[in-house]
Coordinates of N, CA, C and O in Angstrom, one line a residue:
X1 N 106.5 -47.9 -161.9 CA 105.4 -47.8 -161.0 C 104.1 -47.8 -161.8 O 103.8 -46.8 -162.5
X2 N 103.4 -48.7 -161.7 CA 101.9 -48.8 -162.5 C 101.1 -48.7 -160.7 O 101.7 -49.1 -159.7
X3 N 100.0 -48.1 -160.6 CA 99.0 -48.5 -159.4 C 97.6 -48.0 -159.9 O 97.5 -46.9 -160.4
X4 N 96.7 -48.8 -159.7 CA 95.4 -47.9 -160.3 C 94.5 -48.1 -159.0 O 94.1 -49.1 -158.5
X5 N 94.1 -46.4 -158.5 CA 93.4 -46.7 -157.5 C 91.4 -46.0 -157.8 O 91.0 -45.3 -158.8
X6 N 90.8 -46.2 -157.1 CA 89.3 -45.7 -157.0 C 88.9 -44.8 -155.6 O 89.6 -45.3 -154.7
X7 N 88.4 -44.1 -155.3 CA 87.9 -43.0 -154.6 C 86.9 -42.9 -154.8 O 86.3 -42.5 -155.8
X8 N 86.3 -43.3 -153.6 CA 84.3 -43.1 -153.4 C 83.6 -42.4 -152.8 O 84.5 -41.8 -152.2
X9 N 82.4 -41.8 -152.4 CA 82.1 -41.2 -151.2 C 80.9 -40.8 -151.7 O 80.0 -41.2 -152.4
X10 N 81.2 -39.5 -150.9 CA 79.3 -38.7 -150.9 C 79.7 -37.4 -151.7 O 80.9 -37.1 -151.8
X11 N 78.8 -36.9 -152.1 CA 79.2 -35.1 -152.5 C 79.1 -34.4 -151.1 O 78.4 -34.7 -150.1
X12 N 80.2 -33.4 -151.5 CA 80.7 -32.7 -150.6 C 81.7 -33.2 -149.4 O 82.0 -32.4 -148.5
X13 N 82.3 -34.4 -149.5 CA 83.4 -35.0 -149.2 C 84.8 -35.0 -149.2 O 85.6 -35.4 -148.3
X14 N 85.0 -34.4 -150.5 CA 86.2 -33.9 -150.7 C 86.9 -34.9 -151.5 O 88.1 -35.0 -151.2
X15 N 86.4 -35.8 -152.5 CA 86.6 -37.1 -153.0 C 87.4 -36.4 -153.9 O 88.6 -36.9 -153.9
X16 N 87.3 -35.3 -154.8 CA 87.9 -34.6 -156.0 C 89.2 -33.8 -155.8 O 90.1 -33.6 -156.7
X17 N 89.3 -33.3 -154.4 CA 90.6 -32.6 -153.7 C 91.3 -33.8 -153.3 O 92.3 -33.8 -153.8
X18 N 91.2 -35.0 -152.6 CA 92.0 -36.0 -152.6 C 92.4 -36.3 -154.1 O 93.5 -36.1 -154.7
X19 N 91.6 -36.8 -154.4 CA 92.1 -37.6 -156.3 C 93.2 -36.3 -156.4 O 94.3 -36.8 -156.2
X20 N 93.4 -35.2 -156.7 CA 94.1 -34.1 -156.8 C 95.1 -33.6 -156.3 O 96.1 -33.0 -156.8
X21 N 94.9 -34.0 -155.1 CA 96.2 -34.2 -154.2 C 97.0 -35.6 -154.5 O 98.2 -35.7 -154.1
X22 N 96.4 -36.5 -155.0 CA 97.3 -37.7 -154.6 C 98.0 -37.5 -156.8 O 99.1 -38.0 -157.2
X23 N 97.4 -37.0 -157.3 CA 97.7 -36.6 -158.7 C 98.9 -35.9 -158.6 O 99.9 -36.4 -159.0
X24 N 98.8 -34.7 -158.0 CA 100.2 -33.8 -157.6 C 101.3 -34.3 -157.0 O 102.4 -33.9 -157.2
X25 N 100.9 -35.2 -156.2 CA 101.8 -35.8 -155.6 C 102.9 -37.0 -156.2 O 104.0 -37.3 -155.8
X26 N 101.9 -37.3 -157.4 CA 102.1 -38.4 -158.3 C 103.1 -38.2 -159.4 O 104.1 -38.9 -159.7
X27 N 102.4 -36.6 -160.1 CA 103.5 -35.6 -160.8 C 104.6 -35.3 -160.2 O 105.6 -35.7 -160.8
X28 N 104.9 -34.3 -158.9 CA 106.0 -34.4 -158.5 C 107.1 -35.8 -158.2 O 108.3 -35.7 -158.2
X29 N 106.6 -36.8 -158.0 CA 107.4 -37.6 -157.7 C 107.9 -38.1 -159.3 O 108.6 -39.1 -159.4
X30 N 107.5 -37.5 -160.2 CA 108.0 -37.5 -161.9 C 107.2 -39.1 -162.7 O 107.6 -39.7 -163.7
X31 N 106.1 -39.5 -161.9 CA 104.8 -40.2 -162.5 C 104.3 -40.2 -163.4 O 103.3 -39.5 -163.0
X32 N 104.0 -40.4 -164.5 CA 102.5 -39.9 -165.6 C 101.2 -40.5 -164.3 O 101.4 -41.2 -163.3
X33 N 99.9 -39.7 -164.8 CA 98.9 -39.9 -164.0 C 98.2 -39.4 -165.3 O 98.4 -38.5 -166.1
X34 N 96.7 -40.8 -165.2 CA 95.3 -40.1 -165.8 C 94.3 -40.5 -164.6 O 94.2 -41.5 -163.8
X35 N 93.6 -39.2 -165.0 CA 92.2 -39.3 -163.7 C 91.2 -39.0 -164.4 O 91.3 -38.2 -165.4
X36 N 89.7 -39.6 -164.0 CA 88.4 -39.5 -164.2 C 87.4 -39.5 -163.2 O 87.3 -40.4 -162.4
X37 N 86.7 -38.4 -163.2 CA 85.4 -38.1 -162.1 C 84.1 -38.2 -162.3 O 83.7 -37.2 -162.9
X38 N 83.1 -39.1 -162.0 CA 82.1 -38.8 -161.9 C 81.2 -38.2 -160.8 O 81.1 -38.9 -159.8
X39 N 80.5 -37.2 -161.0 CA 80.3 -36.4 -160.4 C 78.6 -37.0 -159.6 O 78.1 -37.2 -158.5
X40 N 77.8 -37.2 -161.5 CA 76.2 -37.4 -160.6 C 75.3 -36.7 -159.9 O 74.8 -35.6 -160.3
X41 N 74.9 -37.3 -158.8 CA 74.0 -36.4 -157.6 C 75.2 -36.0 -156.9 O 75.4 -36.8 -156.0
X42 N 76.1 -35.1 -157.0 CA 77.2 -34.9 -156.0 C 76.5 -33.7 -155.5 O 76.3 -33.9 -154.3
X43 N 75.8 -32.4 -155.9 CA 75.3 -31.5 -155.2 C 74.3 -31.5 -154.2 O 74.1 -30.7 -153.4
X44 N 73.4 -32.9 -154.4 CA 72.7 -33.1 -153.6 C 73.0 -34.5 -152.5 O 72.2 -35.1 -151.7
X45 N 74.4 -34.8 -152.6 CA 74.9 -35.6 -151.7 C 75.5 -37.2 -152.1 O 76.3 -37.9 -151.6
X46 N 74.4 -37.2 -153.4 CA 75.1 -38.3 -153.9 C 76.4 -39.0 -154.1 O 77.3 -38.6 -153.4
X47 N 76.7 -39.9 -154.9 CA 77.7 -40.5 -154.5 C 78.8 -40.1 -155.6 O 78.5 -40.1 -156.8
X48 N 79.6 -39.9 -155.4 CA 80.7 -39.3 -156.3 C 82.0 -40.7 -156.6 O 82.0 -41.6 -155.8
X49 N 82.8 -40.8 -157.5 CA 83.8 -41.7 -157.6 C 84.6 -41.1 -158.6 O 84.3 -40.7 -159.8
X50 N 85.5 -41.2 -158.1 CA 87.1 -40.7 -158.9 C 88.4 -42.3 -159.3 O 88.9 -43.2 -158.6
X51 N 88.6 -42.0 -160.5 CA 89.7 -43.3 -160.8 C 90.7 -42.5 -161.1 O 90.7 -41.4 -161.6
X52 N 92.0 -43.3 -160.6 CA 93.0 -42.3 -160.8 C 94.1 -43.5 -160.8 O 94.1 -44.4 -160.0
X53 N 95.3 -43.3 -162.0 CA 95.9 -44.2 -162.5 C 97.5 -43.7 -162.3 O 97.9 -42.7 -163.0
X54 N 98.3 -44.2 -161.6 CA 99.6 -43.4 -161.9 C 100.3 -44.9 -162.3 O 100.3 -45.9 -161.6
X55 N 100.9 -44.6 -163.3 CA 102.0 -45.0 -164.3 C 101.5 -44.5 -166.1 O 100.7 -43.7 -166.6
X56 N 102.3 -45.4 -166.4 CA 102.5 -45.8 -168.0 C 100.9 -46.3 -168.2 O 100.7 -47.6 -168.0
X57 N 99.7 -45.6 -168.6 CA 98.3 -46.2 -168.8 C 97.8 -45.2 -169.9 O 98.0 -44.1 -170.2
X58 N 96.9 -46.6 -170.7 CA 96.1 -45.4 -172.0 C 95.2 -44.4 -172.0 O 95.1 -43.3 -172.4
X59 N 94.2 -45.4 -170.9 CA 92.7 -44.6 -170.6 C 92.7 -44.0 -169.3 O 93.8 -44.1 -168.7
X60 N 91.7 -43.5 -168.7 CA 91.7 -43.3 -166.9 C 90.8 -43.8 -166.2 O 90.7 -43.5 -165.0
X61 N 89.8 -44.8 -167.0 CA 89.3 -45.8 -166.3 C 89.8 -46.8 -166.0 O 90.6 -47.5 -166.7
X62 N 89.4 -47.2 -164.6 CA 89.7 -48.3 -164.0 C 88.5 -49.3 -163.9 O 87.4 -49.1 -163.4
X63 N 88.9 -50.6 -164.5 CA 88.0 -52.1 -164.9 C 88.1 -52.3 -163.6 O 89.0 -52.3 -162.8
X64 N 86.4 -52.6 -163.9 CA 86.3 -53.8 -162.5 C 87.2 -54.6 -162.2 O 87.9 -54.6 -163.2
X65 N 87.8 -55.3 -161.3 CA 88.5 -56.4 -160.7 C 89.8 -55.5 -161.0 O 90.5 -56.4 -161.5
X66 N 90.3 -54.8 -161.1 CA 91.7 -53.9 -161.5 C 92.2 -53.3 -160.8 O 93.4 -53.3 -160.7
X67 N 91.5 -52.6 -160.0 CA 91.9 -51.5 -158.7 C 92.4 -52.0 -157.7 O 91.7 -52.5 -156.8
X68 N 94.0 -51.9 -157.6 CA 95.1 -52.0 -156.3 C 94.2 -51.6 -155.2 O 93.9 -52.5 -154.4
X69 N 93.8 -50.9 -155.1 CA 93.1 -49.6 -153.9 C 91.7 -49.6 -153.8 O 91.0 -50.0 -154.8
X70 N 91.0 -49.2 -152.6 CA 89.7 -48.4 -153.0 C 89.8 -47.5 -151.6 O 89.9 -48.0 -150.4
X71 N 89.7 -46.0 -152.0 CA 89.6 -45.6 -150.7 C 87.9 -45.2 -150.8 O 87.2 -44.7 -151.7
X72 N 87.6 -45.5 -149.6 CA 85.9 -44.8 -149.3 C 85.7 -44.2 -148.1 O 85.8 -44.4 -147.0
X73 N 85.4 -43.2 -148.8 CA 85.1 -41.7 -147.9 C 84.0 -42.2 -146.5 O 83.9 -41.9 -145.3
X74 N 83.3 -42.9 -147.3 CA 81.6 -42.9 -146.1 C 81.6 -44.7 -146.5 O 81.8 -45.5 -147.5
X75 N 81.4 -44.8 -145.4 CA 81.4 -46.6 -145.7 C 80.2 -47.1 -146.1 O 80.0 -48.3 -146.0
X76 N 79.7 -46.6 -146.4 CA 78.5 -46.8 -147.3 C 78.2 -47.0 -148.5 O 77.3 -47.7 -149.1
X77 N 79.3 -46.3 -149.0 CA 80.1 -46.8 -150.5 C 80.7 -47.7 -150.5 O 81.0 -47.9 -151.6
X78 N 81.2 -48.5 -149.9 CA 82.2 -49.5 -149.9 C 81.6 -50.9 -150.8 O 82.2 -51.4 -151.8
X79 N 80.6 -51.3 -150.5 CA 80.1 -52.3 -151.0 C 79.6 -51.9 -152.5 O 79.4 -52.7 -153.5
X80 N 79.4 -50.8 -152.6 CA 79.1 -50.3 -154.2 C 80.1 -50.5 -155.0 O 80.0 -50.8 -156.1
X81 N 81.4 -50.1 -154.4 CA 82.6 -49.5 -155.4 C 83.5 -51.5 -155.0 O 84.6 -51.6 -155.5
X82 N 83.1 -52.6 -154.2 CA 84.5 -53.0 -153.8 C 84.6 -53.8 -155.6 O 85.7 -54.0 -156.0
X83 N 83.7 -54.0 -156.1 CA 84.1 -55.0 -157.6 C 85.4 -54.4 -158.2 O 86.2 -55.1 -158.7
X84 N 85.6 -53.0 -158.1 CA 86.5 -52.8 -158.9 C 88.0 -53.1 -158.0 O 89.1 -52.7 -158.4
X85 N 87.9 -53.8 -157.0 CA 89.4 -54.2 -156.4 C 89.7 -55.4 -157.4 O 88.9 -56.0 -158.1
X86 N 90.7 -55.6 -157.4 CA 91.8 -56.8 -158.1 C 91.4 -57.8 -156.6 O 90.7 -57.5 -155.7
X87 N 92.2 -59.2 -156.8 CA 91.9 -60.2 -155.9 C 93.7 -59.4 -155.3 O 94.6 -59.3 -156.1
X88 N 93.8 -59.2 -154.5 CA 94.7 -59.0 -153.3 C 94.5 -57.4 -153.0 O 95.1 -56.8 -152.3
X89 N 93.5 -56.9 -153.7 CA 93.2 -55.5 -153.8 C 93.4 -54.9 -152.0 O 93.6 -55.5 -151.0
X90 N 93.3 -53.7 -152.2 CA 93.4 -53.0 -150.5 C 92.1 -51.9 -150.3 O 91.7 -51.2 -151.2
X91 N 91.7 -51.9 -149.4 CA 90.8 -51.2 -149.1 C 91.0 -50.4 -147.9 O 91.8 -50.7 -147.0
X92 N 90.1 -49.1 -148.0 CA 90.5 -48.3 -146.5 C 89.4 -47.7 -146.7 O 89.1 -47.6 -147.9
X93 N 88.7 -47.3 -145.7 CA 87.0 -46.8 -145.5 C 87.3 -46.2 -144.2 O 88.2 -46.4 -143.3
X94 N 86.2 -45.2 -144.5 CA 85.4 -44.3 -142.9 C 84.2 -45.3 -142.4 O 83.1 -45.3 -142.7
X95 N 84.8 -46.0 -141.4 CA 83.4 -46.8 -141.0 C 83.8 -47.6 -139.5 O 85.0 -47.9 -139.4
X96 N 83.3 -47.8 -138.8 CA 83.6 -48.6 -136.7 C 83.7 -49.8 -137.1 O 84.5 -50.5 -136.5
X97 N 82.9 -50.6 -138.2 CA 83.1 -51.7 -138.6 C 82.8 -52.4 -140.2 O 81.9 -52.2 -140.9
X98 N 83.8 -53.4 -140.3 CA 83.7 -53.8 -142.1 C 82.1 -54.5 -142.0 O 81.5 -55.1 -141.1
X99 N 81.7 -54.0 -143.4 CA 80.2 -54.4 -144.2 C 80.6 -56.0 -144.3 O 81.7 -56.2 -144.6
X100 N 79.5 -57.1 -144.1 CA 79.9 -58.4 -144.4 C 80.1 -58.5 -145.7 O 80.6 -59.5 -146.3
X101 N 79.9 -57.6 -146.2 CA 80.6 -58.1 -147.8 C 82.0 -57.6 -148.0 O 82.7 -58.1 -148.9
X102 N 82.5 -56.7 -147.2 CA 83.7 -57.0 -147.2 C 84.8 -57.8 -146.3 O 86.0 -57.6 -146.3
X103 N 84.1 -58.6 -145.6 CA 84.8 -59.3 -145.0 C 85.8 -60.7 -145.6 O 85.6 -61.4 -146.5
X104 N 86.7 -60.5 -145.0 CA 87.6 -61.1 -145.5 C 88.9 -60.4 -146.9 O 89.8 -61.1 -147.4
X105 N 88.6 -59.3 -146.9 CA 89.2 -58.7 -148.1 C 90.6 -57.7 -147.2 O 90.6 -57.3 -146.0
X106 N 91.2 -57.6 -147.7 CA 92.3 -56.9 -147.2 C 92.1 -55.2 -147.2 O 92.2 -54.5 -148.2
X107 N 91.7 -54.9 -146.0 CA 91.6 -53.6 -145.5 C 91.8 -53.1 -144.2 O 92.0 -53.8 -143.3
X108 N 91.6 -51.3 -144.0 CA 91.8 -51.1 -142.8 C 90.4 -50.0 -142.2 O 89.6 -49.5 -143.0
X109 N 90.2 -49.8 -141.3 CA 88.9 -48.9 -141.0 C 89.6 -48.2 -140.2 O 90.5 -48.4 -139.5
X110 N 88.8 -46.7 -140.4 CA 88.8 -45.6 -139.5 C 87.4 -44.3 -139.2 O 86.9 -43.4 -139.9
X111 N 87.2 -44.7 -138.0 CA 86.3 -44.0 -137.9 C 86.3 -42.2 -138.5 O 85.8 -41.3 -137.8
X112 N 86.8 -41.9 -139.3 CA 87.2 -40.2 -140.2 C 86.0 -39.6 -139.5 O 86.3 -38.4 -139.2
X113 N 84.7 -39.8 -139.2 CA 83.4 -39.2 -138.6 C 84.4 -38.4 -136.9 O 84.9 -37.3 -136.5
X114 N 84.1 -39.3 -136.6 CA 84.1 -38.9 -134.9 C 86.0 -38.4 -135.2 O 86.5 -37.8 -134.2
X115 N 86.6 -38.6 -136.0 CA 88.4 -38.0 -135.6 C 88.2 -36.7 -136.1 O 89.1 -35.9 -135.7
X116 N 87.3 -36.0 -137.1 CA 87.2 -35.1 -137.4 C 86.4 -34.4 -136.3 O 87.0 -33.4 -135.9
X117 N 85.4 -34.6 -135.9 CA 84.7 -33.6 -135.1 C 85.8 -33.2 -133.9 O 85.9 -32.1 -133.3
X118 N 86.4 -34.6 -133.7 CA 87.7 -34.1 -132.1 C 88.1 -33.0 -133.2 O 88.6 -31.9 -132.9
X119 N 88.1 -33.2 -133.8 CA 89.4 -32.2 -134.6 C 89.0 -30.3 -134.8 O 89.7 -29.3 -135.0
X120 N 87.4 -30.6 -134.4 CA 86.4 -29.6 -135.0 C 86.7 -29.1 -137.0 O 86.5 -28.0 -137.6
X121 N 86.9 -29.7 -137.3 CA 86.8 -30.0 -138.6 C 86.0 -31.0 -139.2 O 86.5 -32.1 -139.5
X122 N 84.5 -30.8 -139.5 CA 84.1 -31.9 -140.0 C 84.3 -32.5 -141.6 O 84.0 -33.6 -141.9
X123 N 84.9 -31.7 -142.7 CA 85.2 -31.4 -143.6 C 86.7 -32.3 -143.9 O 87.0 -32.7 -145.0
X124 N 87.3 -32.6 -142.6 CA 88.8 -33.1 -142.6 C 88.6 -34.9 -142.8 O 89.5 -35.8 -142.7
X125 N 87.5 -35.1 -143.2 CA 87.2 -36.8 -143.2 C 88.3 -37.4 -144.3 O 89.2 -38.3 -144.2
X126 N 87.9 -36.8 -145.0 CA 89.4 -37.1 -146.8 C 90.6 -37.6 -146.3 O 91.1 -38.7 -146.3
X127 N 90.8 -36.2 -145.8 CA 92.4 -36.6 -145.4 C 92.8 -38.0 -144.5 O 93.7 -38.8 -144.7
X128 N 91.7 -37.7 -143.6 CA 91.9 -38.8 -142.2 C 91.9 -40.1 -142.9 O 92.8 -40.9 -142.5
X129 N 91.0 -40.4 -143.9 CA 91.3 -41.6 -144.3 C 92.6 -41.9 -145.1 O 93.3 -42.9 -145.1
X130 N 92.7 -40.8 -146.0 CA 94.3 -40.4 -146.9 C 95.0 -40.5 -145.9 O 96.0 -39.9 -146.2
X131 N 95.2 -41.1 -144.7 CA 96.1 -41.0 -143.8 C 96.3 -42.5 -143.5 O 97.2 -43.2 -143.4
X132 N 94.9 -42.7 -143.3 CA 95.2 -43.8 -142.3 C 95.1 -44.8 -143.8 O 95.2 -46.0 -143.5
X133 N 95.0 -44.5 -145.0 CA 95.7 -45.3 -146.1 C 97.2 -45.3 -146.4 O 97.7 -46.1 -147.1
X134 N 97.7 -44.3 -145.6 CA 99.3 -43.8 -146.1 C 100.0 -44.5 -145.2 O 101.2 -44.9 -145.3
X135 N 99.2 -44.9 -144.0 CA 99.8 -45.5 -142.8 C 100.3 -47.2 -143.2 O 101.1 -47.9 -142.6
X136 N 99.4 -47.5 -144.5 CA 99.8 -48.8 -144.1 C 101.0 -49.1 -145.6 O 101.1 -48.9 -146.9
X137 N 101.9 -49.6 -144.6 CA 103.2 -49.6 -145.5 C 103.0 -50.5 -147.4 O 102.7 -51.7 -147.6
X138 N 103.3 -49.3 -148.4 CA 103.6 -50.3 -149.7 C 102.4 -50.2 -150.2 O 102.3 -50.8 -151.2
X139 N 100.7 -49.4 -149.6 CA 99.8 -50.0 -150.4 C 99.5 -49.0 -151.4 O 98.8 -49.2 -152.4
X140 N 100.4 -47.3 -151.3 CA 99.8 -46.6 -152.0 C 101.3 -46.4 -153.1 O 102.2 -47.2 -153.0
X141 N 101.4 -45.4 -153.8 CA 102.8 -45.0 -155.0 C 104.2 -44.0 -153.8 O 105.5 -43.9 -153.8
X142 N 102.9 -43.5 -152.9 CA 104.0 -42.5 -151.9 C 104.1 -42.7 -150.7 O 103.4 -43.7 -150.2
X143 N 104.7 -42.1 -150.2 CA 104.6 -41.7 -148.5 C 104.1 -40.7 -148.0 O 103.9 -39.7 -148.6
X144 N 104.0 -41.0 -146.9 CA 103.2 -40.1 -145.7 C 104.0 -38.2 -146.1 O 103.5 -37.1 -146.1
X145 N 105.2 -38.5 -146.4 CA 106.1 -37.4 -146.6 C 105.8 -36.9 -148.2 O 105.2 -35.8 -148.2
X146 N 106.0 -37.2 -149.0 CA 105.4 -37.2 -149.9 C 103.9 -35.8 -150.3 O 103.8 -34.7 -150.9
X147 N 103.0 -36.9 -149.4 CA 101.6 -36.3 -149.3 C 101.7 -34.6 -148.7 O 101.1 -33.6 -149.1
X148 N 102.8 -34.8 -147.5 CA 102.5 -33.2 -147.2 C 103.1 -32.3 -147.7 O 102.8 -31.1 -147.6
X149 N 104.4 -33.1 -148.6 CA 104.9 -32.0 -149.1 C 103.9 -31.4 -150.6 O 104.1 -30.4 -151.2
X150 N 103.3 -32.1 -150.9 CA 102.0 -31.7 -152.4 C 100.7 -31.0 -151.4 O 99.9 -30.1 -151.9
X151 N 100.6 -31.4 -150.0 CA 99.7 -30.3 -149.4 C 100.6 -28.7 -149.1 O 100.1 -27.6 -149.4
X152 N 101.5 -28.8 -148.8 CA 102.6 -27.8 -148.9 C 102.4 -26.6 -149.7 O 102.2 -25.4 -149.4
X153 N 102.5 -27.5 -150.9 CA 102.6 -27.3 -152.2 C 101.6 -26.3 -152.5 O 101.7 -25.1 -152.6
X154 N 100.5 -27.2 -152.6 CA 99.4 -26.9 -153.1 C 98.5 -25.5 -152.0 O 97.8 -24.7 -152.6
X155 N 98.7 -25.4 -150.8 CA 98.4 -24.6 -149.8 C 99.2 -23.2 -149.3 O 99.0 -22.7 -148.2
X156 N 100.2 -22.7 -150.4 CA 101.0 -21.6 -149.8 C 99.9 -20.6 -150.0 O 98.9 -20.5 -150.7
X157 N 100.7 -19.8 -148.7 CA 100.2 -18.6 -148.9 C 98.4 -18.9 -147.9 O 97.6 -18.0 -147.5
X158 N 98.1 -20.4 -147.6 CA 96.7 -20.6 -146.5 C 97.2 -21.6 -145.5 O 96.9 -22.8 -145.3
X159 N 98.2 -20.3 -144.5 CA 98.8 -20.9 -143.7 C 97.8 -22.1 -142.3 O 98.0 -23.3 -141.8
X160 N 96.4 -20.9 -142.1 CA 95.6 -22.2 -141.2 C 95.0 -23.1 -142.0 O 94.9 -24.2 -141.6
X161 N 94.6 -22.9 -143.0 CA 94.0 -24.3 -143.8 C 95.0 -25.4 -143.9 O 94.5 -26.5 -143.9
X162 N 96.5 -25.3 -144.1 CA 97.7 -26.3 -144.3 C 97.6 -26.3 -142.9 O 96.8 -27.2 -143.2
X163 N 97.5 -26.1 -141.5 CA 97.8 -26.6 -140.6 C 97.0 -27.5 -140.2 O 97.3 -28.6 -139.7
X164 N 95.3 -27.0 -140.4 CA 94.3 -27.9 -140.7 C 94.3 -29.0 -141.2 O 93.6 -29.9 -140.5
X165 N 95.0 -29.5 -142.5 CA 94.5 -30.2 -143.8 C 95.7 -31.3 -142.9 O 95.4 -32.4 -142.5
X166 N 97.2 -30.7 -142.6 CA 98.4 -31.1 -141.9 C 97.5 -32.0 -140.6 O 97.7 -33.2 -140.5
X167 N 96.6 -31.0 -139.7 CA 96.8 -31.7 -138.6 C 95.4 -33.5 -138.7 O 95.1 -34.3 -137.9
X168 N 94.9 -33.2 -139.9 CA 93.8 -34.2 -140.5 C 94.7 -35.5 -140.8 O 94.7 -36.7 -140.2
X169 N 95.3 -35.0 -141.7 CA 96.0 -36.2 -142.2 C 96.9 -36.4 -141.1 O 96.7 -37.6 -141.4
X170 N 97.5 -36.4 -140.4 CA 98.0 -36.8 -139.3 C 97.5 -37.6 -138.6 O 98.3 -38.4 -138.1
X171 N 96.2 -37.6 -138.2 CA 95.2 -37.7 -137.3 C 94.8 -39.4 -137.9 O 94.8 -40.4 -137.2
X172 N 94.6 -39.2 -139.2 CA 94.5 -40.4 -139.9 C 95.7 -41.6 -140.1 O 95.6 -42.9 -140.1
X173 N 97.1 -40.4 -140.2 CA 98.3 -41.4 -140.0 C 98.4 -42.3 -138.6 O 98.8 -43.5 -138.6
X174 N 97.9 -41.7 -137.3 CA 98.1 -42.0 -136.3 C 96.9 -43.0 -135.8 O 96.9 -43.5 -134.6
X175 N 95.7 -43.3 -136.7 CA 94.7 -43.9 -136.4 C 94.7 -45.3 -136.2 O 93.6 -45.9 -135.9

């Protein structure tokens, strides 16, 4: 299993707890994983991006044109981060509709804004799209099963936060 994926968004997003979760998830399934974050204006909103590599890799940057993946938190990043897709690359964004520059490119959209507020979690955006990226068969290293058991994992002992974080990414699988 080689896959190298990218993670975009805004600060305060939760771009760093996904890359982390999908890392854990990467390790338990007995993976090597390297990850890198840049952070930036994240405290004041800016735009944050995480690379995260699970297989047999030297560095934890991901080259332009290289990235299997790109998940984007706020579709507003999308057109910043899409160079680093490969040509059959995949995409999944928080957005009602694709930017013309990504048209034509193999992706999926989900509104994570308005599924979170139904949710009264505005915070749960991450997941929703970590979801509605898990939904689509073969594009990520795991499964939908997988993911909850590293939220599981990672959440004992914060029984309503895992029911939360559970009922987000659901929300996203089901989108």
């Amino acid at each position: 299993m080689k896959q190298q994926l990218v993670l975009s968004g805004l600060g305060g997003q939760g771009i760093l707890f996904v890359t982390r979760l999908l890392a854990e998830t990467a390790i338990a399934k007995g993976y090597p994983v390297l990850t890198s974050e840049t952070h930036g204006m994240a405290q004041r909103g800016g735009v944050v991006i995480s690379h995260l590599k699970v297989g047999d890799f030297a560095s934890p940057l991901v080259r332009p044109g290289q990235a299997d993946a790109l998940l984007s938190l706020k579709g507003e990043t999308l057109p910043l981060h899409l160079h680093f897709l490969k040509d059959g690359g995949f995409f999944s964004t928080n957005a009602k509709s694709v930017p013309a520059v990504a048209e034509g490119i193999n992706g999926v959209l989900v509104d994570a804004d308005s599924l979170a507020l139904q949710l009264k979690d505005p915070q749960a955006v991450n997941l929703i799209v970590l979801g509605r990226t898990v939904a689509q068969p073969g594009k990520l290293f795991c499964t939908a099963e997988d993911i909850e058991d590293a939220l599981r994992e990672r959440m004992k002992g914060k029984e309503a936060a895992l029911a939360r974080a559970l009922a987000a990414f659901r929300a996203g699988l089901e989108a």
